[in-house]
Amino acid sequence: MLSYLVQRLASTLLVMTLVGIFVFLLLHLSAGDPAAIIAGDYATPQQIATIRQRLGLDDPLLVQFGRWALRVVQGDLGVSIFTSTPVSALILQRLEPTLSVAVLTMIFAVSIAVTLGVLAAWKAGRPVDRLLMGFSVLGFSMPTFVVGYCLIYVFAIELRWLPVQGYRPIMDGIGPWFLHLVLPTITLGLAYVALIARMTRASVQEVLEEDYIRTANAKGVPARTMLMKHALKNAGVPIITVIGIGVALLIGGVVITETVFNIPGIGRLVVDAISKRDYPIIQGVILVFSGVYVLINLAVDLSYSLIDPRIRH
C-alpha cells in the first residue's frame, strides 16, 4: 500500500510539473509579442516596453520560468494586469460561489445518478430501464447553456418559483443561498447525472450476473440488501472512476453555468480575464483548476484500495 501511495504521489507531482510548464508557456506561445497582446491594439511602444519590463520578458526563458515557478510554490500566482490585484486574492474572493455550485452539483448528481443507475440495472430490458437510459442520453446530449436558459424560462420567468440570476452568500441565510443555486445546480448536474447513471447501470448489471448474486437471490436475500450491499459495493470501482473523470466536465461546466446565471464565481473571473486578455489571471485559474482535478483523481485512485482490498496487492 505504501509503495502504491508513493507511486501515485510521484505521478501527481509529474503531472502538476507538466501543467505548470504549459501554464507558463501559455503567455509565450501566443502569436506575437506577449507584451503587445496584453497592452492592446492602441498601445504605444513605451507602454509595451513598460509591460515587458514589469513581466520580466526581456530575461532568458529559463530564468523567467524559474522565477515564476518559485513564486507559484510560495503561493504567489502573479498580479492582474488591469486591477493590480494579486491573482490569489481574486480567486479567493470568487471561491465561495464556485465551491457552492460545485459541491451542490456533486451531491445532486451522484445521489440521483447512482439511484437511477442501480434501478435501471435491476430492471434491465424493461420499460423503466429504457426510460431512464433515454433520459440519460438526452441529459448528456443537451448543451449546458440550453438547459440553463430553458430552466430560467420555465421556473424563473413563467412560474416565478426561483430567482432568474445572481448569487446570495451563505451568510445572508441558507434559504436565499439555496434558492439561488437550485437552477445552476440542476443545469450543471444533468450531464453529470447522465454520465454516472450509465456507468452505474453497466457496472451493476455486470455484477448482477455473477454466481454469488444468483445464490443470494436464491436464498431469499431482500432485493434492497442485494443491490446496495452486494451489487453496488462490488461495482464501486468503475463508478468512482467515472465520478473522478467527470470532475473535468464539472470544471468546464462551471464556467458556462456561472455565465448563464450571472454568478460571480471563478468561472466568470476567467471569462472576464479572457475578454480582457489578462494573462496572469488566466494562468492562475488554469493552474488552480488543474491542481484540483489532479488531487481529486489522486483521492479517487487511493479510494480504490478501500473499495477493493485486492488492489493493495
PDB file of C-alpha atoms in Angstrom, residues 3-312:
ATOM      1  CA  SER A   3       4.578   1.775  -2.491  1.00  0.00           C
ATOM      2  CA  TYR A   4       1.277   2.331  -4.312  1.00  0.00           C
ATOM      3  CA  LEU A   5       0.810   5.632  -2.470  1.00  0.00           C
ATOM      4  CA  VAL A   6       4.360   6.748  -3.323  1.00  0.00           C
ATOM      5  CA  GLN A   7       3.828   5.888  -6.998  1.00  0.00           C
ATOM      6  CA  ARG A   8       0.593   7.859  -7.166  1.00  0.00           C
ATOM      7  CA  LEU A   9       2.140  10.878  -5.425  1.00  0.00           C
ATOM      8  CA  ALA A  10       5.107  10.785  -7.808  1.00  0.00           C
ATOM      9  CA  SER A  11       2.845  10.679 -10.851  1.00  0.00           C
ATOM     10  CA  THR A  12       0.788  13.540  -9.403  1.00  0.00           C
ATOM     11  CA  LEU A  13       3.888  15.691  -8.976  1.00  0.00           C
ATOM     12  CA  LEU A  14       4.945  14.872 -12.545  1.00  0.00           C
ATOM     13  CA  VAL A  15       1.533  15.850 -13.933  1.00  0.00           C
ATOM     14  CA  MET A  16       1.495  19.111 -11.988  1.00  0.00           C
ATOM     15  CA  THR A  17       5.006  19.908 -13.233  1.00  0.00           C
ATOM     16  CA  LEU A  18       3.900  19.416 -16.840  1.00  0.00           C
ATOM     17  CA  VAL A  19       0.787  21.518 -16.196  1.00  0.00           C
ATOM     18  CA  GLY A  20       2.955  24.240 -14.689  1.00  0.00           C
ATOM     19  CA  ILE A  21       5.212  24.268 -17.775  1.00  0.00           C
ATOM     20  CA  PHE A  22       2.176  24.531 -20.049  1.00  0.00           C
ATOM     21  CA  VAL A  23       0.626  27.327 -17.990  1.00  0.00           C
ATOM     22  CA  PHE A  24       3.901  29.248 -18.019  1.00  0.00           C
ATOM     23  CA  LEU A  25       4.284  28.851 -21.776  1.00  0.00           C
ATOM     24  CA  LEU A  26       0.667  29.922 -22.348  1.00  0.00           C
ATOM     25  CA  LEU A  27       1.767  33.545 -22.467  1.00  0.00           C
ATOM     26  CA  HIS A  28       4.815  32.845 -24.627  1.00  0.00           C
ATOM     27  CA  LEU A  29       3.072  30.537 -27.124  1.00  0.00           C
ATOM     28  CA  SER A  30       0.673  33.311 -28.109  1.00  0.00           C
ATOM     29  CA  ALA A  31       1.274  34.723 -31.559  1.00  0.00           C
ATOM     30  CA  GLY A  32       3.270  37.941 -31.479  1.00  0.00           C
ATOM     31  CA  ASP A  33       4.784  39.858 -28.598  1.00  0.00           C
ATOM     32  CA  PRO A  34       3.079  38.923 -25.283  1.00  0.00           C
ATOM     33  CA  ALA A  35       3.538  42.483 -24.015  1.00  0.00           C
ATOM     34  CA  ALA A  36       1.868  43.886 -27.147  1.00  0.00           C
ATOM     35  CA  ILE A  37      -1.014  41.407 -26.761  1.00  0.00           C
ATOM     36  CA  ILE A  38      -1.548  42.469 -23.155  1.00  0.00           C
ATOM     37  CA  ALA A  39      -1.206  46.179 -23.942  1.00  0.00           C
ATOM     38  CA  GLY A  40      -3.832  46.086 -26.684  1.00  0.00           C
ATOM     39  CA  ASP A  41      -4.031  47.336 -30.257  1.00  0.00           C
ATOM     40  CA  TYR A  42      -3.585  51.041 -29.486  1.00  0.00           C
ATOM     41  CA  ALA A  43      -0.648  50.837 -27.100  1.00  0.00           C
ATOM     42  CA  THR A  44       2.440  52.966 -27.655  1.00  0.00           C
ATOM     43  CA  PRO A  45       5.935  51.425 -27.859  1.00  0.00           C
ATOM     44  CA  GLN A  46       6.703  52.952 -24.459  1.00  0.00           C
ATOM     45  CA  GLN A  47       3.675  51.220 -22.865  1.00  0.00           C
ATOM     46  CA  ILE A  48       4.704  47.913 -24.429  1.00  0.00           C
ATOM     47  CA  ALA A  49       8.261  48.324 -23.140  1.00  0.00           C
ATOM     48  CA  THR A  50       6.928  49.074 -19.649  1.00  0.00           C
ATOM     49  CA  ILE A  51       4.853  45.878 -19.667  1.00  0.00           C
ATOM     50  CA  ARG A  52       7.829  43.845 -20.885  1.00  0.00           C
ATOM     51  CA  GLN A  53       9.938  45.214 -18.061  1.00  0.00           C
ATOM     52  CA  ARG A  54       7.214  44.616 -15.456  1.00  0.00           C
ATOM     53  CA  LEU A  55       6.742  40.999 -16.568  1.00  0.00           C
ATOM     54  CA  GLY A  56      10.471  40.356 -16.972  1.00  0.00           C
ATOM     55  CA  LEU A  57      10.020  39.278 -20.590  1.00  0.00           C
ATOM     56  CA  ASP A  58      13.485  40.517 -21.556  1.00  0.00           C
ATOM     57  CA  ASP A  59      15.139  37.835 -19.409  1.00  0.00           C
ATOM     58  CA  PRO A  60      16.019  34.369 -20.793  1.00  0.00           C
ATOM     59  CA  LEU A  61      13.038  31.976 -20.880  1.00  0.00           C
ATOM     60  CA  LEU A  62      14.596  29.567 -18.369  1.00  0.00           C
ATOM     61  CA  VAL A  63      15.183  32.413 -15.906  1.00  0.00           C
ATOM     62  CA  GLN A  64      11.592  33.567 -16.320  1.00  0.00           C
ATOM     63  CA  PHE A  65      10.288  30.042 -15.665  1.00  0.00           C
ATOM     64  CA  GLY A  66      12.439  29.577 -12.585  1.00  0.00           C
ATOM     65  CA  ARG A  67      11.290  32.891 -11.145  1.00  0.00           C
ATOM     66  CA  TRP A  68       7.642  32.133 -11.921  1.00  0.00           C
ATOM     67  CA  ALA A  69       7.812  28.574 -10.507  1.00  0.00           C
ATOM     68  CA  LEU A  70       9.395  29.838  -7.285  1.00  0.00           C
ATOM     69  CA  ARG A  71       6.572  32.353  -6.815  1.00  0.00           C
ATOM     70  CA  VAL A  72       3.917  29.706  -7.517  1.00  0.00           C
ATOM     71  CA  VAL A  73       5.399  27.338  -4.936  1.00  0.00           C
ATOM     72  CA  GLN A  74       5.171  30.195  -2.418  1.00  0.00           C
ATOM     73  CA  GLY A  75       1.510  30.764  -3.295  1.00  0.00           C
ATOM     74  CA  ASP A  76       2.080  33.834  -5.466  1.00  0.00           C
ATOM     75  CA  LEU A  77       0.122  33.447  -8.730  1.00  0.00           C
ATOM     76  CA  GLY A  78       1.004  36.899 -10.009  1.00  0.00           C
ATOM     77  CA  VAL A  79      -0.839  40.202 -10.247  1.00  0.00           C
ATOM     78  CA  SER A  80      -3.719  41.163 -12.523  1.00  0.00           C
ATOM     79  CA  ILE A  81      -2.628  43.379 -15.410  1.00  0.00           C
ATOM     80  CA  PHE A  82      -5.672  45.639 -15.206  1.00  0.00           C
ATOM     81  CA  THR A  83      -6.542  45.796 -11.488  1.00  0.00           C
ATOM     82  CA  SER A  84      -3.054  45.287  -9.989  1.00  0.00           C
ATOM     83  CA  THR A  85      -4.704  42.901  -7.504  1.00  0.00           C
ATOM     84  CA  PRO A  86      -2.975  39.615  -6.603  1.00  0.00           C
ATOM     85  CA  VAL A  87      -4.488  36.736  -8.586  1.00  0.00           C
ATOM     86  CA  SER A  88      -4.691  34.560  -5.476  1.00  0.00           C
ATOM     87  CA  ALA A  89      -6.797  37.252  -3.768  1.00  0.00           C
ATOM     88  CA  LEU A  90      -9.139  37.475  -6.766  1.00  0.00           C
ATOM     89  CA  ILE A  91      -9.581  33.700  -6.772  1.00  0.00           C
ATOM     90  CA  LEU A  92     -10.322  33.634  -3.038  1.00  0.00           C
ATOM     91  CA  GLN A  93     -12.911  36.397  -3.481  1.00  0.00           C
ATOM     92  CA  ARG A  94     -14.722  34.283  -6.086  1.00  0.00           C
ATOM     93  CA  LEU A  95     -14.233  30.916  -4.385  1.00  0.00           C
ATOM     94  CA  GLU A  96     -17.468  30.682  -2.367  1.00  0.00           C
ATOM     95  CA  PRO A  97     -19.933  30.859  -5.308  1.00  0.00           C
ATOM     96  CA  THR A  98     -17.964  28.357  -7.382  1.00  0.00           C
ATOM     97  CA  LEU A  99     -17.462  25.987  -4.454  1.00  0.00           C
ATOM     98  CA  SER A 100     -21.169  26.204  -3.574  1.00  0.00           C
ATOM     99  CA  VAL A 101     -22.257  25.342  -7.118  1.00  0.00           C
ATOM    100  CA  ALA A 102     -19.702  22.533  -7.453  1.00  0.00           C
ATOM    101  CA  VAL A 103     -20.482  20.855  -4.102  1.00  0.00           C
ATOM    102  CA  LEU A 104     -24.256  21.018  -4.540  1.00  0.00           C
ATOM    103  CA  THR A 105     -23.936  19.720  -8.097  1.00  0.00           C
ATOM    104  CA  MET A 106     -21.778  16.818  -6.945  1.00  0.00           C
ATOM    105  CA  ILE A 107     -24.238  15.859  -4.195  1.00  0.00           C
ATOM    106  CA  PHE A 108     -27.223  16.187  -6.529  1.00  0.00           C
ATOM    107  CA  ALA A 109     -25.620  14.320  -9.427  1.00  0.00           C
ATOM    108  CA  VAL A 110     -24.115  11.406  -7.505  1.00  0.00           C
ATOM    109  CA  SER A 111     -27.197  10.739  -5.366  1.00  0.00           C
ATOM    110  CA  ILE A 112     -29.606  10.872  -8.323  1.00  0.00           C
ATOM    111  CA  ALA A 113     -27.358   9.096 -10.826  1.00  0.00           C
ATOM    112  CA  VAL A 114     -26.404   6.144  -8.626  1.00  0.00           C
ATOM    113  CA  THR A 115     -30.047   5.590  -7.677  1.00  0.00           C
ATOM    114  CA  LEU A 116     -31.193   5.704 -11.294  1.00  0.00           C
ATOM    115  CA  GLY A 117     -28.320   3.501 -12.460  1.00  0.00           C
ATOM    116  CA  VAL A 118     -28.998   0.799  -9.866  1.00  0.00           C
ATOM    117  CA  LEU A 119     -32.723   0.878 -10.644  1.00  0.00           C
ATOM    118  CA  ALA A 120     -32.060   0.605 -14.387  1.00  0.00           C
ATOM    119  CA  ALA A 121     -29.706  -2.345 -13.857  1.00  0.00           C
ATOM    120  CA  TRP A 122     -32.238  -4.105 -11.643  1.00  0.00           C
ATOM    121  CA  LYS A 123     -34.974  -3.581 -14.253  1.00  0.00           C
ATOM    122  CA  ALA A 124     -32.689  -4.202 -17.250  1.00  0.00           C
ATOM    123  CA  GLY A 125     -34.536  -4.540 -20.545  1.00  0.00           C
ATOM    124  CA  ARG A 126     -37.836  -3.325 -19.100  1.00  0.00           C
ATOM    125  CA  PRO A 127     -39.621  -0.028 -19.834  1.00  0.00           C
ATOM    126  CA  VAL A 128     -38.176   1.565 -16.700  1.00  0.00           C
ATOM    127  CA  ASP A 129     -34.658   0.796 -17.909  1.00  0.00           C
ATOM    128  CA  ARG A 130     -35.320   2.200 -21.388  1.00  0.00           C
ATOM    129  CA  LEU A 131     -36.931   5.320 -19.954  1.00  0.00           C
ATOM    130  CA  LEU A 132     -34.058   6.042 -17.556  1.00  0.00           C
ATOM    131  CA  MET A 133     -31.361   5.412 -20.162  1.00  0.00           C
ATOM    132  CA  GLY A 134     -33.240   7.560 -22.677  1.00  0.00           C
ATOM    133  CA  PHE A 135     -33.290  10.345 -20.106  1.00  0.00           C
ATOM    134  CA  SER A 136     -29.554   9.954 -19.522  1.00  0.00           C
ATOM    135  CA  VAL A 137     -28.802  10.186 -23.261  1.00  0.00           C
ATOM    136  CA  LEU A 138     -30.957  13.321 -23.514  1.00  0.00           C
ATOM    137  CA  GLY A 139     -29.300  14.894 -20.479  1.00  0.00           C
ATOM    138  CA  PHE A 140     -25.805  14.251 -21.823  1.00  0.00           C
ATOM    139  CA  SER A 141     -26.665  15.476 -25.327  1.00  0.00           C
ATOM    140  CA  MET A 142     -28.169  18.857 -24.458  1.00  0.00           C
ATOM    141  CA  PRO A 143     -25.678  21.750 -24.146  1.00  0.00           C
ATOM    142  CA  THR A 144     -25.423  23.222 -20.670  1.00  0.00           C
ATOM    143  CA  PHE A 145     -26.393  26.745 -21.731  1.00  0.00           C
ATOM    144  CA  VAL A 146     -29.538  25.447 -23.495  1.00  0.00           C
ATOM    145  CA  VAL A 147     -30.633  23.607 -20.352  1.00  0.00           C
ATOM    146  CA  GLY A 148     -29.930  26.705 -18.276  1.00  0.00           C
ATOM    147  CA  TYR A 149     -31.986  29.057 -20.428  1.00  0.00           C
ATOM    148  CA  CYS A 150     -34.876  26.570 -20.617  1.00  0.00           C
ATOM    149  CA  LEU A 151     -34.947  26.245 -16.826  1.00  0.00           C
ATOM    150  CA  ILE A 152     -34.790  30.016 -16.409  1.00  0.00           C
ATOM    151  CA  TYR A 153     -37.721  30.496 -18.783  1.00  0.00           C
ATOM    152  CA  VAL A 154     -39.913  27.857 -17.126  1.00  0.00           C
ATOM    153  CA  PHE A 155     -39.158  28.151 -13.399  1.00  0.00           C
ATOM    154  CA  ALA A 156     -37.998  31.776 -13.093  1.00  0.00           C
ATOM    155  CA  ILE A 157     -39.919  33.721 -15.746  1.00  0.00           C
ATOM    156  CA  GLU A 158     -43.134  31.762 -16.273  1.00  0.00           C
ATOM    157  CA  LEU A 159     -43.720  30.139 -12.883  1.00  0.00           C
ATOM    158  CA  ARG A 160     -41.685  32.670 -10.838  1.00  0.00           C
ATOM    159  CA  TRP A 161     -40.681  29.982  -8.367  1.00  0.00           C
ATOM    160  CA  LEU A 162     -36.953  30.714  -8.363  1.00  0.00           C
ATOM    161  CA  PRO A 163     -34.615  33.674  -8.936  1.00  0.00           C
ATOM    162  CA  VAL A 164     -33.541  34.320 -12.515  1.00  0.00           C
ATOM    163  CA  GLN A 165     -29.874  35.027 -11.894  1.00  0.00           C
ATOM    164  CA  GLY A 166     -27.375  36.115  -9.271  1.00  0.00           C
ATOM    165  CA  TYR A 167     -25.938  34.705  -6.079  1.00  0.00           C
ATOM    166  CA  ARG A 168     -26.559  35.251  -2.376  1.00  0.00           C
ATOM    167  CA  PRO A 169     -23.753  34.460   0.085  1.00  0.00           C
ATOM    168  CA  ILE A 170     -24.483  31.766   2.640  1.00  0.00           C
ATOM    169  CA  MET A 171     -24.048  34.403   5.374  1.00  0.00           C
ATOM    170  CA  ASP A 172     -27.286  36.009   4.121  1.00  0.00           C
ATOM    171  CA  GLY A 173     -29.168  32.862   5.098  1.00  0.00           C
ATOM    172  CA  ILE A 174     -29.412  29.247   3.969  1.00  0.00           C
ATOM    173  CA  GLY A 175     -32.762  29.837   2.244  1.00  0.00           C
ATOM    174  CA  PRO A 176     -31.746  32.645  -0.180  1.00  0.00           C
ATOM    175  CA  TRP A 177     -28.392  30.921  -0.771  1.00  0.00           C
ATOM    176  CA  PHE A 178     -30.057  27.621  -1.693  1.00  0.00           C
ATOM    177  CA  LEU A 179     -32.807  29.174  -3.843  1.00  0.00           C
ATOM    178  CA  HIS A 180     -30.245  30.983  -5.997  1.00  0.00           C
ATOM    179  CA  LEU A 181     -28.350  27.718  -6.530  1.00  0.00           C
ATOM    180  CA  VAL A 182     -31.234  25.384  -7.444  1.00  0.00           C
ATOM    181  CA  LEU A 183     -31.305  26.184 -11.166  1.00  0.00           C
ATOM    182  CA  PRO A 184     -27.490  26.333 -11.609  1.00  0.00           C
ATOM    183  CA  THR A 185     -27.148  23.007  -9.789  1.00  0.00           C
ATOM    184  CA  ILE A 186     -29.725  21.247 -11.978  1.00  0.00           C
ATOM    185  CA  THR A 187     -28.285  22.824 -15.125  1.00  0.00           C
ATOM    186  CA  LEU A 188     -24.741  21.730 -14.376  1.00  0.00           C
ATOM    187  CA  GLY A 189     -25.735  18.383 -12.871  1.00  0.00           C
ATOM    188  CA  LEU A 190     -27.837  16.930 -15.705  1.00  0.00           C
ATOM    189  CA  ALA A 191     -24.900  15.934 -17.891  1.00  0.00           C
ATOM    190  CA  TYR A 192     -23.064  14.602 -14.834  1.00  0.00           C
ATOM    191  CA  VAL A 193     -26.141  12.566 -13.831  1.00  0.00           C
ATOM    192  CA  ALA A 194     -26.319  11.042 -17.308  1.00  0.00           C
ATOM    193  CA  LEU A 195     -22.632  10.078 -17.299  1.00  0.00           C
ATOM    194  CA  ILE A 196     -22.655   8.458 -13.855  1.00  0.00           C
ATOM    195  CA  ALA A 197     -26.042   6.758 -14.339  1.00  0.00           C
ATOM    196  CA  ARG A 198     -24.932   4.962 -17.500  1.00  0.00           C
ATOM    197  CA  MET A 199     -21.721   3.719 -15.894  1.00  0.00           C
ATOM    198  CA  THR A 200     -23.585   2.663 -12.736  1.00  0.00           C
ATOM    199  CA  ARG A 201     -26.110   0.692 -14.778  1.00  0.00           C
ATOM    200  CA  ALA A 202     -23.408  -1.098 -16.790  1.00  0.00           C
ATOM    201  CA  SER A 203     -21.299  -1.934 -13.726  1.00  0.00           C
ATOM    202  CA  VAL A 204     -24.172  -3.083 -11.514  1.00  0.00           C
ATOM    203  CA  GLN A 205     -25.733  -5.114 -14.320  1.00  0.00           C
ATOM    204  CA  GLU A 206     -22.443  -6.949 -14.821  1.00  0.00           C
ATOM    205  CA  VAL A 207     -22.228  -7.747 -11.111  1.00  0.00           C
ATOM    206  CA  LEU A 208     -25.856  -8.924 -11.009  1.00  0.00           C
ATOM    207  CA  GLU A 209     -24.921 -11.667 -13.475  1.00  0.00           C
ATOM    208  CA  GLU A 210     -22.331 -13.148 -11.099  1.00  0.00           C
ATOM    209  CA  ASP A 211     -22.948 -16.505  -9.429  1.00  0.00           C
ATOM    210  CA  TYR A 212     -22.839 -15.176  -5.862  1.00  0.00           C
ATOM    211  CA  ILE A 213     -25.635 -12.714  -6.665  1.00  0.00           C
ATOM    212  CA  ARG A 214     -27.798 -15.514  -8.059  1.00  0.00           C
ATOM    213  CA  THR A 215     -27.026 -17.546  -4.937  1.00  0.00           C
ATOM    214  CA  ALA A 216     -28.034 -14.640  -2.672  1.00  0.00           C
ATOM    215  CA  ASN A 217     -31.215 -14.234  -4.678  1.00  0.00           C
ATOM    216  CA  ALA A 218     -31.991 -17.929  -4.384  1.00  0.00           C
ATOM    217  CA  LYS A 219     -31.515 -17.755  -0.608  1.00  0.00           C
ATOM    218  CA  GLY A 220     -34.157 -15.048  -0.423  1.00  0.00           C
ATOM    219  CA  VAL A 221     -31.912 -12.090   0.351  1.00  0.00           C
ATOM    220  CA  PRO A 222     -34.070  -8.931   0.077  1.00  0.00           C
ATOM    221  CA  ALA A 223     -33.624  -7.016  -3.170  1.00  0.00           C
ATOM    222  CA  ARG A 224     -32.580  -3.823  -1.364  1.00  0.00           C
ATOM    223  CA  THR A 225     -29.826  -5.623   0.548  1.00  0.00           C
ATOM    224  CA  MET A 226     -28.664  -7.486  -2.541  1.00  0.00           C
ATOM    225  CA  LEU A 227     -28.478  -4.329  -4.641  1.00  0.00           C
ATOM    226  CA  MET A 228     -26.943  -1.926  -2.139  1.00  0.00           C
ATOM    227  CA  LYS A 229     -24.718  -4.208  -0.054  1.00  0.00           C
ATOM    228  CA  HIS A 230     -23.547  -6.757  -2.595  1.00  0.00           C
ATOM    229  CA  ALA A 231     -24.004  -5.451  -6.138  1.00  0.00           C
ATOM    230  CA  LEU A 232     -23.284  -1.747  -5.730  1.00  0.00           C
ATOM    231  CA  LYS A 233     -20.301  -2.262  -3.445  1.00  0.00           C
ATOM    232  CA  ASN A 234     -18.615  -4.655  -5.877  1.00  0.00           C
ATOM    233  CA  ALA A 235     -19.372  -2.349  -8.804  1.00  0.00           C
ATOM    234  CA  GLY A 236     -17.914   0.639  -6.984  1.00  0.00           C
ATOM    235  CA  VAL A 237     -14.515   0.963  -8.702  1.00  0.00           C
ATOM    236  CA  PRO A 238     -15.814   1.878 -12.212  1.00  0.00           C
ATOM    237  CA  ILE A 239     -18.402   4.213 -10.676  1.00  0.00           C
ATOM    238  CA  ILE A 240     -15.809   6.021  -8.563  1.00  0.00           C
ATOM    239  CA  THR A 241     -13.590   6.253 -11.654  1.00  0.00           C
ATOM    240  CA  VAL A 242     -16.227   7.954 -13.764  1.00  0.00           C
ATOM    241  CA  ILE A 243     -17.062  10.327 -10.901  1.00  0.00           C
ATOM    242  CA  GLY A 244     -13.417  11.408 -10.842  1.00  0.00           C
ATOM    243  CA  ILE A 245     -13.275  11.757 -14.626  1.00  0.00           C
ATOM    244  CA  GLY A 246     -16.492  13.778 -14.541  1.00  0.00           C
ATOM    245  CA  VAL A 247     -14.791  16.436 -12.431  1.00  0.00           C
ATOM    246  CA  ALA A 248     -13.278  17.752 -15.677  1.00  0.00           C
ATOM    247  CA  LEU A 249     -16.802  18.018 -17.068  1.00  0.00           C
ATOM    248  CA  LEU A 250     -17.837  19.786 -13.881  1.00  0.00           C
ATOM    249  CA  ILE A 251     -14.986  22.303 -14.071  1.00  0.00           C
ATOM    250  CA  GLY A 252     -15.757  23.151 -17.680  1.00  0.00           C
ATOM    251  CA  GLY A 253     -19.473  23.391 -16.960  1.00  0.00           C
ATOM    252  CA  VAL A 254     -18.936  25.795 -14.059  1.00  0.00           C
ATOM    253  CA  VAL A 255     -17.604  28.430 -16.469  1.00  0.00           C
ATOM    254  CA  ILE A 256     -20.702  28.208 -18.696  1.00  0.00           C
ATOM    255  CA  THR A 257     -23.161  27.917 -15.806  1.00  0.00           C
ATOM    256  CA  GLU A 258     -21.788  30.938 -13.960  1.00  0.00           C
ATOM    257  CA  THR A 259     -22.007  32.967 -17.161  1.00  0.00           C
ATOM    258  CA  VAL A 260     -25.621  31.936 -17.836  1.00  0.00           C
ATOM    259  CA  PHE A 261     -26.785  32.637 -14.269  1.00  0.00           C
ATOM    260  CA  ASN A 262     -24.550  35.665 -13.679  1.00  0.00           C
ATOM    261  CA  ILE A 263     -22.838  34.067 -10.685  1.00  0.00           C
ATOM    262  CA  PRO A 264     -19.707  35.969  -9.586  1.00  0.00           C
ATOM    263  CA  GLY A 265     -17.505  32.904  -9.292  1.00  0.00           C
ATOM    264  CA  ILE A 266     -14.155  31.776 -10.655  1.00  0.00           C
ATOM    265  CA  GLY A 267     -15.777  30.829 -13.971  1.00  0.00           C
ATOM    266  CA  ARG A 268     -16.924  34.399 -14.537  1.00  0.00           C
ATOM    267  CA  LEU A 269     -13.497  35.605 -13.424  1.00  0.00           C
ATOM    268  CA  VAL A 270     -11.729  33.620 -16.142  1.00  0.00           C
ATOM    269  CA  VAL A 271     -14.277  34.632 -18.800  1.00  0.00           C
ATOM    270  CA  ASP A 272     -13.724  38.305 -17.965  1.00  0.00           C
ATOM    271  CA  ALA A 273      -9.949  37.741 -17.949  1.00  0.00           C
ATOM    272  CA  ILE A 274     -10.052  36.152 -21.407  1.00  0.00           C
ATOM    273  CA  SER A 275     -12.065  39.046 -22.814  1.00  0.00           C
ATOM    274  CA  LYS A 276      -9.502  41.498 -21.396  1.00  0.00           C
ATOM    275  CA  ARG A 277      -6.503  39.255 -22.167  1.00  0.00           C
ATOM    276  CA  ASP A 278      -5.447  39.378 -18.522  1.00  0.00           C
ATOM    277  CA  TYR A 279      -2.957  36.512 -18.788  1.00  0.00           C
ATOM    278  CA  PRO A 280      -1.871  36.285 -15.126  1.00  0.00           C
ATOM    279  CA  ILE A 281      -5.478  35.571 -14.089  1.00  0.00           C
ATOM    280  CA  ILE A 282      -5.895  33.015 -16.879  1.00  0.00           C
ATOM    281  CA  GLN A 283      -2.662  31.294 -15.869  1.00  0.00           C
ATOM    282  CA  GLY A 284      -3.611  31.278 -12.181  1.00  0.00           C
ATOM    283  CA  VAL A 285      -7.112  29.882 -12.729  1.00  0.00           C
ATOM    284  CA  ILE A 286      -5.864  27.148 -15.084  1.00  0.00           C
ATOM    285  CA  LEU A 287      -3.229  26.171 -12.538  1.00  0.00           C
ATOM    286  CA  VAL A 288      -5.771  26.052  -9.684  1.00  0.00           C
ATOM    287  CA  PHE A 289      -8.358  24.092 -11.682  1.00  0.00           C
ATOM    288  CA  SER A 290      -5.697  21.644 -12.871  1.00  0.00           C
ATOM    289  CA  GLY A 291      -4.453  21.157  -9.325  1.00  0.00           C
ATOM    290  CA  VAL A 292      -7.965  20.476  -8.045  1.00  0.00           C
ATOM    291  CA  TYR A 293      -8.600  17.977 -10.829  1.00  0.00           C
ATOM    292  CA  VAL A 294      -5.319  16.137 -10.228  1.00  0.00           C
ATOM    293  CA  LEU A 295      -5.840  15.990  -6.453  1.00  0.00           C
ATOM    294  CA  ILE A 296      -9.400  14.682  -6.824  1.00  0.00           C
ATOM    295  CA  ASN A 297      -8.225  11.956  -9.171  1.00  0.00           C
ATOM    296  CA  LEU A 298      -5.441  11.105  -6.713  1.00  0.00           C
ATOM    297  CA  ALA A 299      -8.085  10.729  -3.987  1.00  0.00           C
ATOM    298  CA  VAL A 300     -10.130   8.539  -6.346  1.00  0.00           C
ATOM    299  CA  ASP A 301      -7.117   6.314  -7.037  1.00  0.00           C
ATOM    300  CA  LEU A 302      -6.411   5.941  -3.321  1.00  0.00           C
ATOM    301  CA  SER A 303     -10.059   5.118  -2.616  1.00  0.00           C
ATOM    302  CA  TYR A 304      -9.816   2.036  -4.856  1.00  0.00           C
ATOM    303  CA  SER A 305      -7.923   0.170  -2.151  1.00  0.00           C
ATOM    304  CA  LEU A 306     -10.718   0.890   0.332  1.00  0.00           C
ATOM    305  CA  ILE A 307     -13.408  -0.369  -2.037  1.00  0.00           C
ATOM    306  CA  ASP A 308     -11.448  -3.366  -3.325  1.00  0.00           C
ATOM    307  CA  PRO A 309      -8.667  -4.556  -0.941  1.00  0.00           C
ATOM    308  CA  ARG A 310      -7.172  -6.687  -3.726  1.00  0.00           C
ATOM    309  CA  ILE A 311      -5.787  -3.515  -5.324  1.00  0.00           C
ATOM    310  CA  ARG A 312      -3.445  -3.064  -2.349  1.00  0.00           C
TER     311      ARG A 312
END
